[in-house]
Structures are given as structure tokens and as C-alpha cells.
């Protein structure tokens, strides 16, 4: 079983995630349009994937043997861009071009513009099928890369997802790993009731997704998507199944808008623009100061990144 | 008479035997589309994706990034209507190296009725930036296009007919040139422009017109996109009446294409469009459908005479 690529400390991952959250919220606020809640709920997962789990070479984004990663919930693009920038795919300063003319950082991920993106996404429910094709291709050719697909729990309402869930199990693709960011809210959602997550009803109120995936033949692991011990254990669970015959789904329980007290658990922060006051609060709550770049860099070096 | 679908399945199997990148993904219609020929010949590279066309397209997009050349097998309607979003997002917008073999196109779909008759596909696919849109006129041209499309790097939409049709006999079986436009029969006053297997019926119409003293040329347009305007303009020449004929709605397909090009270049030629005039089809034998919707040789000839009157 291939080892994970690094062993970055949890303190460093936490700082990276805070920095990523800050990049996301400050960029969206500056461009006056974009998504906040989803990028923040997925941030701890993204950071751990890109800094601690995926076999990738930011300096050689087309490396054929890299693990593939697809952000199926493409509207969380700013979260992915923030993490890719921190990981070294492009300068952090480029994040500010998000959504501007001629930018490589489109509102939804565009693989034709930005090296390092393995798929274009934006219409929900499509990423798992693309990942299925990649996993199938790797398996047909007898190659090692694993394919990771990050979905939203609202997105999993799309029928196409279940077409892929069915087919991946039939082709016994252990090298396909779905991570579902279960932040419990969608853009507008169903009115509040007895199954609330935040201020709206859960996208899957009354339905346990784990047993549904299990019934389709998938390996299932549920965990806290903001706890680095739990995330590490979940990724280890996926790693253990990668050479096997069953695809893996990791159901990450998360909080929409995680990290910003004024946004957590509130569906209106699916998108949104922070006021100057809120932005100042965000900076404080995320512990952002001018030395953060250096501190993160040192932390990664300490963690033994190669 | 050769069945285009048989030739498609056989040619793709031959291509697959020499090109290991070729895989065939089926949406549970292989015995109709004749993808079953490939399934028997190259079972390791035949992938059954079940009755799930959106996933079929998405899986193909993923496979293409791993170096494979996926060909897709399903009915036209299930591609251009049911799976249109993944085709748009994952294939056209990314320029994925995916080949869509759209079987059972047009009206003649074997007594299935309007549910399975796709008469909008050309309009839809023409509107996709980056998509190559091909409609072979006969089995030989189809075979040549399968070879060409496999070698072409990028998305290709190949419109296939279900039923056996006569050979046009104008294209060498091993040759297709990107953006070809063929003058099948020269004519000065009237030129009929057609695509796909409809060209055979247009030739019949031209014979009928010739017999009654109307000199009508026939132009076959097997590639609706990309199309070099100049090739089309040269092919229709100085004709004052251009009649487009297609097994498709007159909105946005070949008729739309020809009207756009001639209008934009200000040729002054009148364009009359023959095809489905904003109506759905129905279940009926082929002869009935061709007559009812004005696509048989005699009905096309009639339309030309009416336009000249």
C-alpha cells in the first residue's frame, strides 16, 4: 500500500486552512460575487488532501502518475484555488484575479485554463462520473493513481450521481474515492423543521446516506470533517481500500461557513459578501496576521514535505 | 444497400484492433446500434455502462483524460436531449477526445414514434463551440468518418442512420476530408443541398426534376461543423434558388446553416428549407413518414417545383 506523501502536523494544517479560509472570504468579498459557505465547510478536507494525502507534483501538474482530484461541487472553486495557491501550483497573489477577465481562476473550475485541474465542473452531479472514467482508465491500464472526488451533500440529490455510484460498484473500482462534504445546507433548501442542520432542513433529512452507499456496495466511513485526527483516519480508510474491489465514500460531517461566526450554519452564506466589519471579524477569528506565510512555510518544512 | 450501423460497428472494431486507445462505452443498446460487433471482437475494451446516459458521457470524459479514445453507443435522443448537459460541460467545453456515435437519428427509427425521433440534434450540436458535427451520406462515408474521427483530437458527433440505404458511391471508402462539401450533381438554376442519408432521396428528386425539364444540382454536406463558408458558396455557385433538404427540423440545422452562410455573404439566392416544419413526428413505416413529412424523392421534387412556380 503506497504511503501518504507527507506527514504535515495538525497545527500546520489548521493554519493553512485558516489562511485558505481568509483567502476565500477576502477574495469573494473583493470580487463582490461568489460562494462562501461551501468553500469554508470543505477547507479542512481540501487542505489535508493537498498537503497530506494526494500524490501530486505542483511543479509538474500533468505528472501522469498523480492522484486525480475533482471538485465536483464546482461552485466551491475559490476554496480549491486558495489551497492550490498555498500548495504552490501558482502564486498566492494570483488568487486575487478570481472571476476577473482573462483569469485562469474562473468562477467554476476550468481545466482548459488552469494546469492542475483534472476536470471542469460547475453543473452539479457530474464529477463522480468523470472520476469513474479516470478510475476505470487507471484500472484498465494497470496503473496506480487513485481518483478523489469531492461532492456536496446537496449535490448528491442529482440523479447522475447515483448512475455513477451504481456503475463504480459494478466495475469494482476501489481506486475511486468520493468525499461528501455534508455541511447540511444547500443554497435555499427546504424550510426548517425537525431535521435541521443550521437554519434549514438537512438536504437528506430522514435519510441516512451511509447505508444507501453501503447498499450499492461501497465502503462507507463517516467522520467529523473539521477534526484532523478524524480526517486522517478517514483518508487512511480510503487508502486501505484503494487496491481493492469496492469504491469508498467518506461522509464528512461539516459546518457550512465554518470558521466565521456570523456565517456558520446559515444558508444565506451559501453566497455572500462580507461587510468591512465582518471582514475585520473574519481576520481576527481566523487568526490572520502578516507573518502567516512564513509560519506556514516553516510548519510544512517541519512536517517533512518533500 | 448497406446498413450504416453495421458498417459503423465493423469499422470501429477494425480501428480498435490496430489502435489500443479505442474503447467503446454502451448505454445498453449495443445490439441495436451494432456496438455488439465490437463487444464480440474486442470484449476487453467494451464497457457496458447501463441505462444511464449522463454517466456514460461523464465516464467517457474521464477516460479520455487517461489517454483513451472513447466511442459512445446509444440512440441520438439520449445523447442530445438526456445527456446534453454532460456533453456541453464535460465534452464540448473541455474539448474532450470523445466520439459520440448517435444511432437512430432523424425520423426513420423503426416504428418508435416521436419519442425516439431526434429531429433537433443538428441544431443543438451545431451550437456547441468546439464540436465537430458529421452526418455521413452512406455506409462508405460512415466508415471513412469513423477512421477520421478516431484520429482527430477532440469531440466528434457522428449522426448515424438506422436503416439500410443505397450507396452514394462518391466518396472513396478510405477517405474523408475535414469539412468536405461534395457537388454530387452539377446544376445551374436550382441547387438542392442535403446532408446524411437524405442526400440519396434528394438525388431521386433530382432525377424526377430532370425528367420534367428542371436542371437541379445536388450538393452533399456531410460535415455541418466546422464548415468553410467558401466551400459551400462555391458548391452552390450562381444558383438563384437553393433548396435545403434534411431529415431534421428546418430550424437551426442544415437549412439554418445554408441560410446563414448565403445571407451573410449576400449572394442574393433564395433559400427554401425542406424538413420538419416545427412539428413532431409519429409512429409509422418509413415510406409513410417520408411522404408525410415531405422527404421522399417525389415530395422533394414537388417542393422544388412549388418553389420555382
XYZ file of C-alpha atoms in Angstrom:
615
model
C 0.000 0.000 0.000
C 1.526 3.331 -1.020
C 2.135 5.642 1.887
C 0.643 9.082 2.011
C 3.039 11.640 0.683
C 3.790 13.715 3.751
C 3.109 13.943 7.426
C 2.188 17.553 7.978
C 1.407 18.483 11.552
C -2.145 19.255 12.544
C -1.092 22.680 13.748
C 0.191 23.432 10.278
C -2.911 22.073 8.582
C -5.043 24.230 10.846
C -3.019 27.329 9.978
C -3.166 26.515 6.291
C -6.916 26.056 6.493
C -7.347 29.355 8.296
C -5.238 31.047 5.654
C -7.255 29.323 2.929
C -10.485 30.473 4.535
C -9.156 34.006 4.689
C -8.116 33.932 1.038
C -11.556 32.639 0.081
C -13.635 35.113 2.049
C -11.465 38.129 1.285
C -11.337 37.312 -2.427
C -15.077 36.775 -2.731
C -15.708 39.982 -0.828
C -13.387 41.856 -3.132
C -14.933 40.437 -6.324
C -18.408 41.085 -4.897
C -19.726 37.710 -6.039
C -19.051 34.138 -5.176
C -19.553 31.357 -2.729
C -18.549 31.377 0.918
C -20.317 28.634 2.845
C -19.207 25.638 0.769
C -15.533 26.581 0.360
C -15.303 27.049 4.118
C -17.018 23.791 5.044
C -14.689 21.881 2.705
C -11.485 23.723 3.629
C -10.111 21.278 6.195
C -10.716 18.411 3.774
C -9.067 20.265 0.880
C -6.028 21.274 2.879
C -5.471 17.773 4.223
C -5.888 16.288 0.749
C -3.483 18.654 -0.977
C -0.860 18.863 1.766
C -1.003 15.430 3.313
C -2.682 12.840 1.127
C -2.687 13.305 -2.636
C 0.301 12.087 -4.581
C 0.815 15.182 -6.698
C 3.600 17.365 -8.061
C 2.553 21.015 -8.109
C 5.667 21.809 -10.143
C 4.633 19.133 -12.682
C 0.820 19.338 -12.669
C 0.448 16.909 -15.598
C 2.578 14.189 -13.982
C 0.859 11.088 -15.395
C 1.027 9.051 -12.201
C -0.502 11.738 -9.988
C -3.623 11.063 -7.985
C -6.579 12.725 -9.679
C -8.729 15.203 -7.819
C -12.104 16.543 -8.938
C -14.033 19.255 -7.155
C -17.487 18.119 -8.209
C -19.064 20.901 -6.160
C -17.510 23.335 -8.594
C -19.077 26.406 -7.017
C -16.569 25.988 -4.180
C -13.805 26.811 -6.659
C -12.375 29.671 -4.619
C -11.648 27.217 -1.813
C -9.771 24.953 -4.201
C -7.843 27.850 -5.739
C -6.796 29.061 -2.300
C -5.437 25.639 -1.405
C -3.748 25.131 -4.773
C -2.050 28.502 -4.404
C -0.853 27.691 -0.897
C 0.380 24.330 -2.166
C 2.453 26.008 -4.864
C 0.542 25.478 -8.097
C 0.565 29.233 -8.694
C 1.409 32.385 -6.738
C -0.927 33.272 -3.884
C -1.206 36.753 -5.417
C -2.977 35.216 -8.433
C -5.955 34.296 -6.246
C -6.969 37.960 -6.443
C -7.666 37.523 -10.187
C -10.591 35.213 -9.352
C -13.553 35.904 -11.627
C -11.791 38.764 -13.366
C -11.337 38.968 -17.134
C -8.624 36.718 -18.606
C -8.150 34.933 -15.278
C -7.187 31.279 -15.071
C -9.351 31.190 -11.959
C -12.833 31.020 -13.394
C -15.988 31.135 -11.286
C -16.147 27.374 -11.712
C -13.033 25.233 -12.306
C -11.935 25.214 -15.959
C -9.334 22.562 -16.779
C -8.622 24.185 -20.127
C -7.269 27.278 -18.388
C -5.571 26.193 -15.188
C -2.963 23.403 -15.103
C -3.539 21.188 -12.102
C -7.279 20.970 -12.531
C -8.126 17.427 -13.574
C -11.714 18.216 -14.570
C -14.051 21.071 -15.350
C -17.053 21.236 -13.082
C -19.901 23.567 -12.268
C -23.045 21.732 -13.266
C -23.664 19.716 -10.126
C -23.662 15.945 -10.078
C -21.167 15.358 -12.882
C -17.818 14.981 -11.149
C -18.247 11.443 -9.882
C -18.851 10.193 -13.426
C -15.670 11.839 -14.655
C -13.822 10.335 -11.708
C -15.307 6.964 -12.554
C -13.840 7.280 -16.043
C -10.422 8.143 -14.617
C -10.515 5.280 -12.125
C -11.657 2.919 -14.859
C -8.891 4.140 -17.148
C -6.267 3.616 -14.461
C -7.604 0.150 -13.743
C -7.738 -0.836 -17.441
C -4.141 0.262 -17.899
C -2.950 -1.355 -14.664
C -1.829 1.971 -13.236
C -1.671 3.217 -9.648
C -3.306 6.644 -9.499
C -6.290 6.989 -7.235
C -9.148 9.313 -8.113
C -10.670 11.515 -5.429
C -13.948 13.336 -5.991
C -15.260 15.925 -3.542
C -19.034 16.342 -3.648
C -21.536 18.369 -1.683
C -24.407 16.729 0.170
C -26.926 18.899 -1.656
C -25.299 17.915 -4.953
C -25.871 14.259 -4.202
C -29.549 14.939 -4.924
C -28.622 14.910 -8.629
C -29.628 11.656 -10.323
C -26.404 11.417 -12.305
C -24.502 10.852 -9.070
C -26.406 7.636 -8.498
C -25.748 6.462 -12.038
C -22.048 6.712 -11.198
C -22.476 5.148 -7.746
C -24.102 2.115 -9.336
C -21.569 1.738 -12.140
C -18.465 2.267 -9.991
C -19.536 -0.605 -7.765
C -20.155 -2.863 -10.761
C -16.677 -2.159 -12.089
C -15.232 -2.801 -8.602
C -13.242 0.416 -8.564
C -11.526 0.560 -5.191
C -9.332 3.298 -6.635
C -12.308 5.678 -6.728
C -12.880 7.669 -3.563
C -15.829 10.007 -3.066
C -15.670 12.529 -0.266
C -19.007 14.128 0.550
C -18.900 17.493 2.289
C -22.055 17.046 4.372
C -22.469 20.619 5.548
C -26.194 20.102 5.958
C -27.325 23.079 3.929
C -27.895 23.840 0.300
C -28.477 27.134 -1.495
C -32.037 27.708 -0.309
C -33.226 24.312 0.846
C -36.373 23.091 2.451
C -37.977 25.160 5.179
C -36.844 24.479 8.709
C -38.298 21.506 10.507
C -37.307 18.732 12.847
C -34.198 17.663 10.911
C -32.397 20.973 10.830
C -28.719 21.401 10.105
C -28.097 25.063 10.721
C -31.116 27.196 9.901
C -32.611 24.871 7.294
C -33.569 21.251 6.975
C -30.765 18.828 6.058
C -30.589 18.036 2.296
C -31.037 14.382 3.277
C -33.390 14.833 6.196
C -34.641 11.465 7.357
C -32.327 9.545 5.006
C -29.050 8.028 6.153
C -26.654 8.283 3.208
C -24.189 5.770 4.679
C -26.487 2.756 4.449
C -27.576 3.860 0.963
C -23.988 3.832 -0.315
C -23.393 0.591 1.557
C -26.356 -0.991 -0.191
C -24.770 -0.078 -3.531
C -21.638 -1.958 -2.470
C -19.456 0.959 -1.414
C -17.168 1.085 1.618
C -18.519 3.778 3.902
C -16.832 5.863 6.569
C -18.479 8.746 8.424
C -16.447 11.297 10.352
C -16.044 14.852 11.567
C -14.747 16.844 8.598
C -13.137 19.510 10.771
C -11.188 17.199 13.105
C -7.729 16.459 11.699
C -7.411 13.176 13.558
C -10.734 12.080 12.103
C -9.841 13.312 8.603
C -6.543 11.458 8.767
C -8.294 8.279 9.843
C -10.836 8.650 7.051
C -8.147 9.066 4.407
C -6.316 6.064 5.832
C -9.547 4.087 5.486
C -9.738 5.129 1.817
C -6.075 4.269 1.264
C -6.657 0.801 2.665
C -9.338 0.143 0.085
C -7.641 1.641 -2.958
C -6.258 -1.618 -4.307
C -9.470 -3.453 -3.513
C -12.729 -4.163 -5.239
C -15.083 -1.668 -3.638
C -15.166 2.098 -4.096
C -15.026 4.178 -0.932
C -17.221 7.035 0.194
C -16.160 9.281 3.041
C -19.093 11.158 4.544
C -17.627 14.219 6.220
C -19.874 15.920 8.709
C -19.094 19.631 8.380
C -20.467 23.078 9.135
C -21.357 25.439 6.330
C -19.427 28.686 6.653
C -17.024 27.050 9.128
C -14.658 29.490 10.780
C -16.757 32.652 10.530
C -19.068 33.074 13.499
C -21.514 35.190 11.527
C -21.776 32.645 8.660
C -21.732 29.231 10.335
C -24.886 27.216 9.799
C -26.691 29.967 7.906
C -27.932 29.152 4.411
C -27.766 32.776 3.248
C -23.972 32.449 3.411
C -24.055 29.920 0.554
C -23.004 33.032 -1.308
C -22.431 36.422 0.182
C -20.337 39.488 0.592
C -18.918 40.341 3.960
C -19.234 43.909 5.170
C -15.997 45.689 6.125
C -16.875 44.987 9.750
C -17.489 41.315 9.072
C -14.249 41.080 7.120
C -12.370 42.513 10.081
C -14.048 39.979 12.352
C -13.134 37.197 9.947
C -9.496 38.230 10.031
C -9.487 38.157 13.788
C -11.403 34.897 14.104
C -9.120 33.177 11.593
C -6.025 34.494 13.365
C -4.642 36.117 10.250
C -1.594 38.315 10.701
C 1.149 39.376 8.367
C 3.515 36.634 9.454
C 1.224 33.806 8.448
C 3.015 32.972 5.204
C 6.329 32.433 6.948
C 4.785 30.463 9.759
C 3.032 28.121 7.346
C 6.138 27.605 5.278
C 8.147 26.698 8.336
C 5.406 24.404 9.515
C 5.384 22.479 6.249
C 9.141 22.174 6.288
C 8.952 20.852 9.825
C 6.337 18.346 8.698
C 8.776 16.883 6.196
C 7.092 17.794 2.927
C 9.186 16.592 0.019
C -27.831 -1.256 -49.863
C -25.707 -1.279 -46.765
C -26.715 -0.678 -43.169
C -24.757 2.238 -41.767
C -24.900 0.884 -38.226
C -23.380 -2.445 -39.287
C -20.574 -0.655 -41.066
C -20.034 1.592 -38.055
C -19.710 -1.396 -35.699
C -17.456 -3.311 -38.081
C -15.211 -0.367 -38.891
C -14.822 0.608 -35.269
C -13.804 -2.951 -34.445
C -11.158 -2.834 -37.188
C -9.912 0.508 -35.940
C -9.829 -0.810 -32.374
C -7.765 -3.795 -33.415
C -4.935 -1.528 -34.501
C -5.484 1.389 -32.099
C -5.320 0.284 -28.444
C -6.629 3.672 -27.276
C -10.107 2.893 -28.598
C -12.735 1.817 -26.075
C -16.462 1.533 -26.657
C -18.970 2.561 -23.994
C -22.508 1.317 -24.434
C -25.752 2.534 -22.897
C -27.405 -0.886 -23.136
C -28.276 -0.642 -26.820
C -25.343 -2.496 -28.379
C -27.491 -4.972 -30.280
C -29.458 -2.093 -31.814
C -26.573 0.258 -32.522
C -24.363 -2.675 -33.603
C -21.799 -1.904 -30.961
C -22.220 -5.634 -30.304
C -19.834 -6.314 -33.193
C -17.127 -4.523 -31.196
C -18.239 -6.267 -27.978
C -17.605 -9.628 -29.598
C -14.409 -8.625 -31.351
C -12.756 -6.693 -28.525
C -14.538 -7.734 -25.317
C -11.860 -6.281 -23.028
C -12.402 -2.811 -24.422
C -16.187 -2.932 -24.495
C -17.618 -1.255 -21.407
C -21.264 -1.608 -20.511
C -22.412 1.482 -18.628
C -26.054 0.523 -18.361
C -29.125 2.643 -18.896
C -27.588 5.847 -17.625
C -26.573 8.155 -20.456
C -25.383 11.105 -18.383
C -22.916 8.870 -16.593
C -21.971 7.320 -19.938
C -20.841 10.713 -21.200
C -19.125 11.677 -17.943
C -17.226 8.400 -17.755
C -16.057 8.891 -21.333
C -14.762 12.354 -20.475
C -12.770 10.882 -17.586
C -11.400 8.044 -19.707
C -10.293 10.484 -22.375
C -8.045 12.255 -19.866
C -6.313 8.927 -19.217
C -5.311 8.581 -22.856
C -8.207 6.545 -24.175
C -10.390 7.380 -27.176
C -13.909 6.554 -26.033
C -16.635 5.957 -28.599
C -20.184 6.077 -27.251
C -23.103 3.913 -28.295
C -26.693 4.983 -27.720
C -29.643 6.481 -29.527
C -29.408 10.057 -30.723
C -32.174 11.328 -28.447
C -30.486 10.043 -25.328
C -27.327 11.950 -26.181
C -28.596 15.278 -27.435
C -31.507 15.571 -25.067
C -30.998 13.458 -21.955
C -27.223 13.790 -21.706
C -26.904 17.254 -23.209
C -25.595 18.883 -20.055
C -22.649 16.496 -19.625
C -21.948 16.731 -23.368
C -21.883 20.513 -23.119
C -19.919 20.748 -19.876
C -17.601 17.761 -19.916
C -17.039 17.139 -23.625
C -17.574 20.321 -25.646
C -16.345 22.877 -23.113
C -13.236 20.851 -22.309
C -12.537 19.710 -25.878
C -12.514 16.113 -24.617
C -11.391 13.456 -27.068
C -14.785 11.722 -27.038
C -16.681 10.391 -30.060
C -20.454 10.342 -29.931
C -21.965 7.793 -32.292
C -25.566 8.960 -32.442
C -27.523 5.988 -33.719
C -31.170 6.039 -34.840
C -31.088 9.687 -35.833
C -33.877 11.524 -37.603
C -37.343 10.229 -38.398
C -36.624 6.658 -39.509
C -36.110 4.983 -36.171
C -38.021 1.765 -36.598
C -41.624 2.401 -35.583
C -40.683 4.080 -32.348
C -42.573 7.329 -32.837
C -41.800 10.866 -31.853
C -40.235 9.910 -28.520
C -37.244 8.388 -30.315
C -37.163 10.542 -33.439
C -34.455 13.127 -32.953
C -35.050 15.983 -35.358
C -33.268 18.666 -33.337
C -29.836 17.148 -32.865
C -28.039 19.020 -35.635
C -29.302 22.363 -34.373
C -28.217 21.516 -30.832
C -24.805 20.156 -31.729
C -24.078 22.960 -34.209
C -24.494 25.430 -31.358
C -21.700 23.786 -29.326
C -18.338 25.530 -29.762
C -15.600 23.010 -30.496
C -17.874 20.161 -31.581
C -17.317 18.527 -34.964
C -20.716 17.570 -36.429
C -20.763 14.854 -39.081
C -23.669 13.258 -40.955
C -22.447 10.627 -43.420
C -24.461 10.067 -46.583
C -23.850 6.351 -46.846
C -22.044 3.419 -45.288
C -18.769 4.055 -47.107
C -18.640 7.643 -45.951
C -19.528 6.481 -42.442
C -16.572 4.075 -42.413
C -14.216 6.811 -43.556
C -15.536 9.130 -40.883
C -15.047 6.554 -38.122
C -11.378 6.376 -39.067
C -11.054 10.132 -39.369
C -12.853 10.818 -36.076
C -10.696 8.349 -34.156
C -7.552 10.121 -35.356
C -8.990 13.592 -34.790
C -8.079 15.031 -31.388
C -11.294 16.470 -29.974
C -15.019 15.876 -29.670
C -16.908 14.484 -32.652
C -20.633 13.977 -33.108
C -21.431 11.357 -35.751
C -25.054 11.199 -36.899
C -25.962 7.656 -37.947
C -28.997 6.244 -39.734
C -30.731 3.068 -38.642
C -31.890 1.540 -41.890
C -30.028 0.272 -44.952
C -29.740 2.881 -47.682
C -28.302 2.952 -51.214
C -24.672 3.880 -51.686
C -23.959 7.358 -52.947
C -20.754 5.990 -54.405
C -18.967 9.308 -54.426
C -16.549 9.061 -51.541
C -13.627 6.657 -51.600
C -14.218 4.253 -48.752
C -10.956 5.059 -47.060
C -11.123 8.819 -47.324
C -12.824 11.640 -45.521
C -11.504 15.182 -45.557
C -12.264 17.629 -42.777
C -15.098 19.940 -43.796
C -15.740 18.299 -47.156
C -18.587 19.602 -49.348
C -19.466 17.491 -52.382
C -21.115 18.558 -55.614
C -22.800 15.256 -56.366
C -24.563 16.577 -59.447
C -23.927 19.932 -61.085
C -26.836 22.245 -61.781
C -27.165 25.924 -62.537
C -30.609 27.273 -61.830
C -31.576 25.244 -58.777
C -29.273 23.569 -56.299
C -30.519 21.114 -53.697
C -28.341 20.942 -50.597
C -28.655 17.934 -48.335
C -26.925 16.012 -45.578
C -26.837 12.491 -44.179
C -28.810 9.722 -45.857
C -31.345 12.283 -47.077
C -28.943 13.000 -49.958
C -29.912 9.691 -51.576
C -33.562 10.758 -51.628
C -32.575 14.172 -52.950
C -30.798 12.504 -55.868
C -34.040 10.697 -56.651
C -35.811 14.066 -56.575
C -33.197 15.497 -58.961
C -33.862 12.612 -61.368
C -37.591 13.327 -61.280
C -36.959 17.028 -61.844
C -34.607 16.325 -64.734
C -37.263 14.149 -66.339
C -39.619 17.100 -66.266
C -37.026 19.506 -67.645
C -35.750 21.098 -64.434
C -31.988 21.090 -64.207
C -31.309 20.695 -60.486
C -27.887 20.277 -58.943
C -27.246 18.315 -55.748
C -24.737 19.242 -53.053
C -23.971 16.889 -50.197
C -22.792 18.463 -46.905
C -21.537 15.637 -44.672
C -19.858 17.971 -42.190
C -22.029 20.679 -40.693
C -19.243 21.882 -38.478
C -16.634 23.124 -38.972
C -17.711 24.360 -42.377
C -15.672 26.673 -44.547
C -18.208 29.144 -45.980
C -16.264 29.349 -49.216
C -16.696 25.646 -49.940
C -20.444 25.936 -49.613
C -20.586 29.116 -51.700
C -18.508 27.519 -54.436
C -20.683 24.412 -54.404
C -23.967 26.272 -54.843
C -22.431 28.613 -57.406
C -24.733 31.155 -59.016
C -27.989 29.280 -58.442
C -30.893 31.647 -57.826
C -32.782 29.042 -55.792
C -31.153 26.886 -53.130
C -33.353 24.209 -51.556
C -32.084 22.613 -48.365
C -33.413 19.174 -47.504
C -32.867 17.399 -44.199
C -34.351 14.663 -42.035
C -34.489 17.220 -39.244
C -36.362 20.340 -38.273
C -35.850 23.280 -40.638
C -34.860 25.321 -37.579
C -31.165 25.603 -36.974
C -29.874 22.530 -38.805
C -28.682 22.355 -42.415
C -31.355 24.811 -43.565
C -30.307 27.250 -40.898
C -26.654 26.790 -41.771
C -27.132 27.403 -45.506
C -29.430 30.377 -44.955
C -26.924 31.901 -42.553
C -23.964 31.496 -44.899
C -25.748 32.655 -48.064
C -27.414 35.519 -46.246
C -24.237 36.689 -44.603
C -22.372 36.675 -47.906
C -25.239 38.450 -49.667
C -25.406 36.034 -52.591
C -28.979 37.018 -53.334
C -30.006 33.390 -53.751
C -33.365 32.462 -52.307
C -33.193 29.682 -49.728
C -36.134 27.336 -49.339
C -35.935 24.857 -46.471
C -37.426 21.359 -46.651
C -37.642 19.336 -43.466
C -39.902 19.122 -40.441
C -41.593 22.472 -40.183
C -41.697 22.841 -36.413
C -43.711 19.663 -35.834
C -43.109 16.348 -34.060
C -43.079 13.030 -35.919
C -45.116 9.889 -35.262
C -45.000 6.086 -35.404
C -45.341 4.777 -38.953
C -43.484 2.796 -41.632
C -40.632 4.639 -43.334
C -42.432 5.252 -46.625
C -45.354 6.799 -44.808
C -43.085 9.073 -42.775
C -41.029 10.226 -45.745
C -44.196 11.054 -47.647
C -45.982 12.675 -44.716
C -43.061 14.906 -43.800
C -42.100 15.786 -47.367
C -38.794 13.933 -47.526
C -39.423 11.269 -50.195
C -37.938 11.839 -53.657
C -41.330 12.750 -55.200
C -42.238 15.060 -52.310
C -38.900 16.871 -52.505
C -39.331 17.288 -56.272
C -42.799 18.652 -55.639
C -41.410 21.173 -53.128
C -38.806 22.339 -55.634
C -41.416 22.791 -58.382
C -43.596 24.756 -55.975
C -40.695 26.964 -55.028
C -39.944 27.622 -58.695
C -43.551 28.420 -59.552
